[in-house]
Short mmCIF file of C-alpha atoms and ligand atoms in Angstrom, two decimals:
data_model
loop_
_atom_site.label_atom_id
_atom_site.label_comp_id
_atom_site.label_asym_id
_atom_site.label_seq_id
_atom_site.Cartn_x
_atom_site.Cartn_y
_atom_site.Cartn_z
CA MET A 6 -30.64 14.39 24.15
CA LEU A 7 -31.05 16.89 26.95
CA ARG A 8 -28.03 18.07 28.86
CA SER A 9 -28.29 17.98 32.67
CA SER A 10 -28.69 21.45 34.17
CA SER A 11 -25.91 20.40 36.60
CA ASN A 12 -23.38 20.01 33.74
CA PRO A 13 -20.51 19.54 33.83
CA ILE A 14 -21.52 17.06 36.54
CA LEU A 15 -17.89 16.25 37.36
CA THR A 16 -14.70 18.18 36.93
CA ARG A 17 -11.04 17.93 37.99
CA ASP A 18 -11.95 19.84 41.18
CA ASP A 19 -14.00 16.86 42.33
CA VAL A 20 -11.02 14.53 42.25
CA PRO A 21 -9.42 14.26 45.71
CA ALA A 22 -5.71 13.89 46.25
CA ILE A 23 -4.50 10.31 46.12
CA PRO A 24 -0.88 10.37 47.29
CA PRO A 25 1.63 10.02 45.86
CA THR A 26 0.47 10.22 42.21
CA VAL A 27 -2.74 12.17 42.16
CA SER A 28 -2.98 15.78 43.24
CA ASN A 29 -4.68 18.82 41.70
CA VAL A 30 -5.24 16.86 38.46
CA SER A 31 -5.48 18.19 34.91
CA SER A 32 -8.69 16.45 33.88
CA ALA A 33 -11.33 13.79 34.63
CA PHE A 34 -13.26 12.57 31.58
CA ASN A 35 -14.46 9.71 29.31
CA PRO A 36 -15.96 7.63 32.17
CA GLY A 37 -17.29 4.09 31.93
CA ALA A 38 -20.65 3.68 33.69
CA CYS A 39 -22.85 0.91 35.11
CA ARG A 40 -25.09 -0.02 37.98
CA TRP A 41 -23.03 -1.81 40.61
CA ASP A 42 -23.97 -2.77 44.15
CA GLY A 43 -27.29 -0.99 43.76
CA ARG A 44 -25.64 2.35 42.90
CA ASP A 45 -24.39 4.23 39.85
CA LEU A 46 -20.71 3.79 39.24
CA LEU A 47 -18.49 5.90 37.03
CA LEU A 48 -14.92 4.86 36.33
CA LEU A 49 -13.13 8.06 35.51
CA ARG A 50 -10.16 8.58 33.20
CA VAL A 51 -8.06 10.92 35.32
CA GLN A 52 -5.00 12.64 33.98
CA THR A 53 -2.33 13.92 36.35
CA ARG A 54 -0.05 16.91 35.91
CA GLY A 55 2.68 14.45 35.04
CA ARG A 56 0.35 13.19 32.26
CA GLU A 57 -0.05 9.80 33.85
CA THR A 58 -3.50 8.25 33.37
CA VAL A 59 -5.29 6.59 36.30
CA TRP A 60 -8.78 5.22 36.85
CA VAL A 61 -10.73 6.64 39.77
CA PRO A 62 -14.22 5.43 40.81
CA ALA A 63 -17.15 7.75 41.60
CA TRP A 64 -20.46 6.69 43.12
CA SER A 65 -23.95 8.18 43.07
CA ASP A 66 -27.44 7.53 44.34
CA ASN A 67 -29.12 9.94 41.94
CA GLY A 68 -26.97 9.76 38.79
CA VAL A 69 -26.00 13.43 38.96
CA ALA A 70 -24.08 14.07 42.17
CA PHE A 71 -21.05 11.75 42.30
CA ASP A 72 -18.74 11.05 45.22
CA VAL A 73 -15.24 10.60 43.78
CA LYS A 74 -13.18 8.16 45.87
CA ASP A 75 -9.59 8.69 46.86
CA ARG A 76 -8.42 5.47 45.34
CA ILE A 77 -6.97 4.23 42.05
CA VAL A 78 -8.48 1.15 40.35
CA GLU A 79 -5.80 -1.20 39.03
CA VAL A 80 -5.78 -4.15 36.62
CA ALA A 81 -3.68 -7.12 37.66
CA GLY A 82 -1.66 -8.94 35.05
CA MET A 83 -0.71 -6.10 32.74
CA GLU A 84 2.95 -7.24 32.85
CA ALA A 85 1.88 -10.43 31.06
CA THR A 86 1.26 -8.51 27.84
CA GLY A 87 4.99 -8.31 27.18
CA GLU A 88 4.57 -4.71 26.02
CA PRO A 89 5.05 -1.52 28.01
CA THR A 90 1.81 0.09 29.22
CA HIS A 91 2.06 3.87 28.86
CA HIS A 92 -1.64 4.68 29.33
CA MET A 93 -4.75 2.62 30.02
CA TYR A 94 -7.76 4.72 29.11
CA ASP A 95 -11.42 5.05 28.21
CA PRO A 96 -12.69 2.14 30.30
CA ARG A 97 -16.11 0.89 29.12
CA LEU A 98 -18.09 -1.09 31.74
CA THR A 99 -20.32 -4.12 31.20
CA VAL A 100 -21.92 -6.27 33.89
CA ILE A 101 -22.74 -9.93 33.09
CA ASP A 102 -23.81 -12.40 35.79
CA ASP A 103 -22.62 -10.10 38.60
CA GLU A 104 -19.21 -9.81 37.06
CA LEU A 105 -17.64 -6.51 36.08
CA ILE A 106 -16.09 -6.51 32.57
CA VAL A 107 -13.91 -3.55 31.59
CA ALA A 108 -12.89 -3.03 27.97
CA PHE A 109 -10.17 -0.37 27.54
CA ALA A 110 -7.47 0.99 25.33
CA VAL A 111 -3.75 0.66 26.06
CA ASP A 112 -1.09 2.92 24.59
CA THR A 113 2.08 0.89 24.12
CA ASP A 114 5.19 1.61 22.06
CA GLY A 115 3.94 2.85 18.70
CA ALA A 116 0.49 1.22 18.90
CA CYS A 117 -2.83 1.18 20.70
CA ARG A 118 -4.25 -2.17 21.95
CA VAL A 119 -7.66 -3.41 22.95
CA ALA A 120 -7.71 -5.02 26.37
CA ILE A 121 -10.35 -6.54 28.63
CA ALA A 122 -10.31 -7.09 32.34
CA ARG A 123 -12.83 -8.90 34.52
CA GLY A 124 -13.50 -9.13 38.24
CA THR A 125 -16.09 -9.53 40.98
CA SER A 126 -15.23 -6.08 42.38
CA LEU A 127 -13.10 -3.01 41.68
CA ASP A 128 -10.47 -4.67 43.91
CA ASN A 129 -9.76 -7.72 41.81
CA LEU A 130 -9.90 -6.71 38.16
CA THR A 131 -7.60 -8.99 36.17
CA LEU A 132 -6.53 -8.80 32.59
CA VAL A 133 -8.22 -11.49 30.49
CA ALA A 134 -7.70 -10.35 26.88
CA TYR A 135 -5.05 -8.27 25.13
CA ASP A 136 -4.80 -8.16 21.38
CA THR A 137 -1.25 -7.65 20.02
CA THR A 138 -2.30 -8.51 16.47
CA ARG A 139 -3.47 -5.03 15.58
CA ASP A 140 -3.79 -1.36 16.45
CA SER A 141 -7.32 -0.86 17.74
CA ARG A 142 -9.45 1.13 20.23
CA ASN A 143 -12.98 1.78 21.45
CA ALA A 144 -13.84 -1.79 22.39
CA VAL A 145 -17.14 -2.48 24.20
CA VAL A 146 -18.57 -5.82 25.42
CA PHE A 147 -22.28 -6.55 24.90
CA PRO A 148 -24.27 -6.82 28.23
CA GLU A 149 -25.33 -10.43 27.55
CA LYS A 150 -24.20 -13.39 25.47
CA VAL A 151 -25.75 -13.66 22.00
CA GLY A 152 -26.09 -17.14 20.55
CA GLY A 153 -24.11 -18.44 23.53
CA ARG A 154 -21.05 -16.22 22.92
CA TYR A 155 -19.68 -12.97 24.28
CA LEU A 156 -19.69 -10.21 21.68
CA ARG A 157 -17.66 -7.03 21.43
CA LEU A 158 -17.47 -4.12 19.07
CA GLU A 159 -14.15 -2.42 18.40
CA ARG A 160 -12.61 0.10 16.05
CA PRO A 161 -9.31 -0.84 14.36
CA ASN A 162 -7.03 2.14 13.81
CA ARG A 163 -6.28 2.05 10.13
CA VAL A 164 -6.40 5.73 9.23
CA ALA A 165 -3.55 8.15 9.99
CA ARG A 166 -4.27 11.72 8.91
CA ASN A 167 -1.79 14.57 8.91
CA GLY A 168 0.53 12.86 11.35
CA ALA A 169 -2.26 12.48 13.95
CA VAL A 170 -2.65 9.44 16.20
CA PRO A 171 -4.13 6.65 13.99
CA SER A 172 -7.90 6.47 14.04
CA GLY A 173 -10.51 4.55 12.13
CA VAL A 174 -13.50 4.49 9.82
CA GLU A 175 -14.93 1.07 10.63
CA ILE A 176 -16.51 -0.64 13.63
CA VAL A 177 -16.23 -4.45 13.63
CA LEU A 178 -17.84 -7.22 15.65
CA ALA A 179 -15.86 -10.02 17.35
CA ALA A 180 -17.05 -13.05 19.35
CA SER A 181 -15.59 -15.16 22.13
CA ASP A 182 -16.47 -18.20 24.18
CA ASP A 183 -14.44 -17.18 27.21
CA LEU A 184 -13.75 -13.39 26.99
CA ALA A 185 -10.08 -14.24 26.40
CA THR A 186 -9.85 -15.40 22.75
CA TRP A 187 -11.69 -13.34 20.19
CA THR A 188 -12.50 -14.02 16.56
CA GLU A 189 -13.69 -11.32 14.20
CA VAL A 190 -17.21 -11.91 12.91
CA GLY A 191 -17.42 -9.07 10.39
CA SER A 192 -17.82 -5.39 9.64
CA VAL A 193 -20.72 -3.53 11.29
CA MET A 194 -20.54 -0.03 9.87
CA THR A 195 -18.19 2.48 8.27
CA GLY A 196 -17.75 6.23 8.50
CA ARG A 197 -19.59 8.47 6.04
CA PRO A 198 -17.25 10.75 4.05
CA ARG A 199 -17.98 14.46 4.38
CA SER A 200 -20.74 13.75 6.91
CA TRP A 201 -20.66 14.36 10.71
CA ASP A 202 -19.28 10.84 11.20
CA GLU A 203 -16.30 10.44 8.88
CA LEU A 204 -14.30 8.64 11.55
CA ILE A 205 -16.27 6.49 13.99
CA GLY A 206 -15.91 4.51 17.20
CA SER A 207 -18.15 2.84 19.78
CA GLY A 208 -19.48 4.83 22.71
CA PRO A 209 -20.93 2.88 25.66
CA PRO A 210 -21.85 -0.85 25.30
CA PRO A 211 -25.09 -1.39 23.34
CA VAL A 212 -28.46 -2.02 25.03
CA ARG A 213 -31.02 -4.56 23.90
CA THR A 214 -34.34 -3.01 22.91
CA GLU A 215 -37.53 -4.57 21.50
CA ARG A 216 -36.21 -3.69 18.01
CA GLY A 217 -32.59 -4.81 18.33
CA TRP A 218 -29.30 -3.57 19.80
CA LEU A 219 -29.24 0.21 20.23
CA HIS A 220 -25.76 1.61 20.23
CA ILE A 221 -24.46 5.11 20.76
CA TYR A 222 -21.24 5.84 18.90
CA HIS A 223 -18.99 8.86 18.31
CA GLY A 224 -18.39 10.34 14.95
CA VAL A 225 -15.63 12.75 13.95
CA ALA A 226 -15.95 15.40 11.29
CA THR A 227 -12.46 15.94 9.94
CA HIS A 228 -13.17 18.24 7.02
CA PHE A 229 -12.34 21.45 8.87
CA ALA A 230 -8.96 23.03 8.45
CA SER A 231 -7.76 23.23 12.02
CA VAL A 232 -9.88 20.98 14.22
CA ASN A 233 -11.71 17.68 14.43
CA ILE A 234 -15.25 17.81 15.82
CA TYR A 235 -16.35 14.86 18.03
CA GLN A 236 -20.10 14.24 18.12
CA ALA A 237 -22.50 11.45 19.14
CA GLY A 238 -24.98 9.46 17.12
CA ALA A 239 -26.89 6.15 17.35
CA VAL A 240 -27.33 3.03 15.36
CA LEU A 241 -29.76 0.07 15.66
CA LEU A 242 -28.31 -3.37 15.07
CA ASP A 243 -30.12 -6.66 14.46
CA ALA A 244 -30.80 -8.56 17.69
CA ASN A 245 -29.38 -11.88 16.46
CA ASP A 246 -26.83 -10.61 13.92
CA PRO A 247 -25.40 -7.32 15.15
CA THR A 248 -23.31 -6.97 12.02
CA ARG A 249 -26.61 -5.98 10.29
CA VAL A 250 -27.48 -2.31 10.59
CA ILE A 251 -31.25 -1.66 10.71
CA ALA A 252 -31.15 2.10 11.09
CA ARG A 253 -28.64 4.87 11.84
CA THR A 254 -28.99 8.54 12.74
CA ARG A 255 -28.35 10.71 9.71
CA ARG A 256 -27.48 13.64 11.98
CA ASN A 257 -25.62 13.80 15.25
CA ILE A 258 -27.74 13.67 18.43
CA LEU A 259 -25.22 15.61 20.55
CA GLU A 260 -22.49 17.98 19.41
CA PRO A 261 -20.12 20.39 21.16
CA ARG A 262 -22.08 23.54 21.95
CA MET A 263 -21.51 24.43 25.58
CA THR A 264 -18.32 26.20 26.69
CA TYR A 265 -17.09 23.13 28.60
CA GLU A 266 -17.49 21.08 25.39
CA LEU A 267 -15.91 23.68 23.13
CA ILE A 268 -12.92 24.58 25.24
CA GLY A 269 -10.51 22.33 27.10
CA GLN A 270 -7.56 19.99 26.64
CA VAL A 271 -8.98 18.94 23.27
CA PRO A 272 -11.53 21.46 22.04
CA ASN A 273 -14.85 20.53 20.37
CA VAL A 274 -15.31 17.06 21.87
CA VAL A 275 -18.30 15.25 23.20
CA PHE A 276 -17.26 11.62 23.73
CA PRO A 277 -20.04 9.31 25.02
CA SER A 278 -18.45 6.50 27.04
CA GLY A 279 -20.97 5.45 29.73
CA MET A 280 -24.73 4.76 29.67
CA ILE A 281 -27.20 3.68 32.30
CA VAL A 282 -30.73 2.71 31.32
CA ASP A 283 -33.38 3.00 34.03
CA GLY A 284 -36.60 0.98 34.22
CA VAL A 285 -35.58 -2.25 32.59
CA ALA A 286 -36.83 -5.54 34.15
CA PRO A 287 -34.00 -8.08 34.67
CA GLY A 288 -33.40 -10.05 31.47
CA ALA A 289 -35.91 -8.01 29.48
CA ALA A 290 -35.40 -5.70 26.52
CA ALA A 291 -35.35 -2.00 27.37
CA PRO A 292 -38.88 -0.60 26.74
CA ASN A 293 -39.41 2.59 24.69
CA ASP A 294 -40.15 4.65 27.80
CA ALA A 295 -36.94 3.65 29.61
CA ARG A 296 -34.86 6.65 30.60
CA VAL A 297 -31.32 6.70 29.22
CA ARG A 298 -28.48 8.54 30.93
CA VAL A 299 -25.43 9.08 28.77
CA TYR A 300 -22.19 10.12 30.49
CA TYR A 301 -19.68 11.73 28.18
CA GLY A 302 -16.23 13.30 28.19
CA ALA A 303 -16.35 17.00 27.34
CA ALA A 304 -13.29 18.51 25.64
CA ASP A 305 -11.18 15.71 27.18
CA THR A 306 -11.40 17.74 30.41
CA CYS A 307 -14.62 17.06 32.36
CA VAL A 308 -17.75 14.90 32.43
CA GLY A 309 -21.21 15.80 31.05
CA LEU A 310 -24.56 14.04 31.37
CA ALA A 311 -27.23 13.98 28.69
CA VAL A 312 -30.62 12.33 29.15
CA THR A 313 -33.08 10.81 26.66
CA THR A 314 -35.34 7.74 26.27
CA ILE A 315 -34.99 4.51 24.32
CA GLY A 316 -37.98 5.55 22.19
CA ASP A 317 -36.42 8.90 21.31
CA LEU A 318 -33.15 7.27 20.33
CA LEU A 319 -34.94 4.71 18.15
CA ALA A 320 -36.87 7.47 16.48
CA ALA A 321 -33.68 9.42 15.82
CA CYS A 322 -32.16 6.32 14.16
CA GLU A 323 -35.18 6.16 11.78
CA GLU A 324 -35.36 9.88 11.01
CA ALA A 325 -34.95 10.62 7.31
C1 LIG B 15 -10.13 9.76 20.64
C2 LIG B 15 -9.74 9.03 21.92
C3 LIG B 15 -10.52 9.60 23.08
C4 LIG B 15 -10.50 11.13 23.09
C5 LIG B 15 -10.84 11.68 21.71
C6 LIG B 15 -10.78 13.19 21.63
O1 LIG B 15 -9.33 9.32 19.55
O2 LIG B 15 -8.37 9.15 22.13
O3 LIG B 15 -9.94 9.14 24.25
O4 LIG B 15 -11.43 11.60 24.03
O5 LIG B 15 -9.99 11.12 20.76
O6 LIG B 15 -9.48 13.66 21.87
#
């Protein structure tokens, strides 16, 4: 993937004051991305100096220069979870039938939950799913139904290392008829010990190609004494049975190298969270020459953009 020469394309300095909570913020990172109303939309994870987390939208006509709005996007119905909401973060965006679907993580007392909101605009997002049965994160909803059902990937947090926040080594697939009730279908992939992707989690929602579902994920190398290294890779999943892995990048396709990726709130992090694919006919699979824009959090501080094509990502999955 090629980094944009405008990187970091978005920083805390681009976030306007939004009284009374948001002013001179600490960071803007890990954005969800989609096409909405004929424009590119990023939903930013913004962290205030009080370490509150809010979502702020940013719009663009060229995918590089974003206009950050002075408004906070809310999700109605969070009180119905029965658990305190300390942070809602890493929103991943999917559009199905002109509806916006947001999958996100919620920090509650002693656990992280997967949640999904839906709405016809940023003004009426409403909570539709919230899973209290387990600690989990990095949920993404597929951009179309498969076999008549909604699908999502998520990453249960079953690994706690050295007192760190629990993380995970397995991405699983779940299915739903209504976006509200989800049933696990099975395991999709696991981390590879001592490789670049020991811990793993989904990046942006997958995209349908002529060869199957192409999915960008993050991998964490944990075998260094003092720091975890967050990188990006890709995997190709069967079109009809996405629990079946067809091919997976042996190496990372993006790793922290630039200063803004190496230094920040959490050093050595590239965290892909949004993806927009250009040049796809409605309802069609993304062709090999389609341009792919990947928006990622850099060092949990700002936003980077890396560009590639569907063909190059598929080739990277197959590389020996
Ligand atoms: C992960 C998530 C991300 C974050 C990353 C690096 O576990 O919490 O939100 O960007 O760690 O700190």
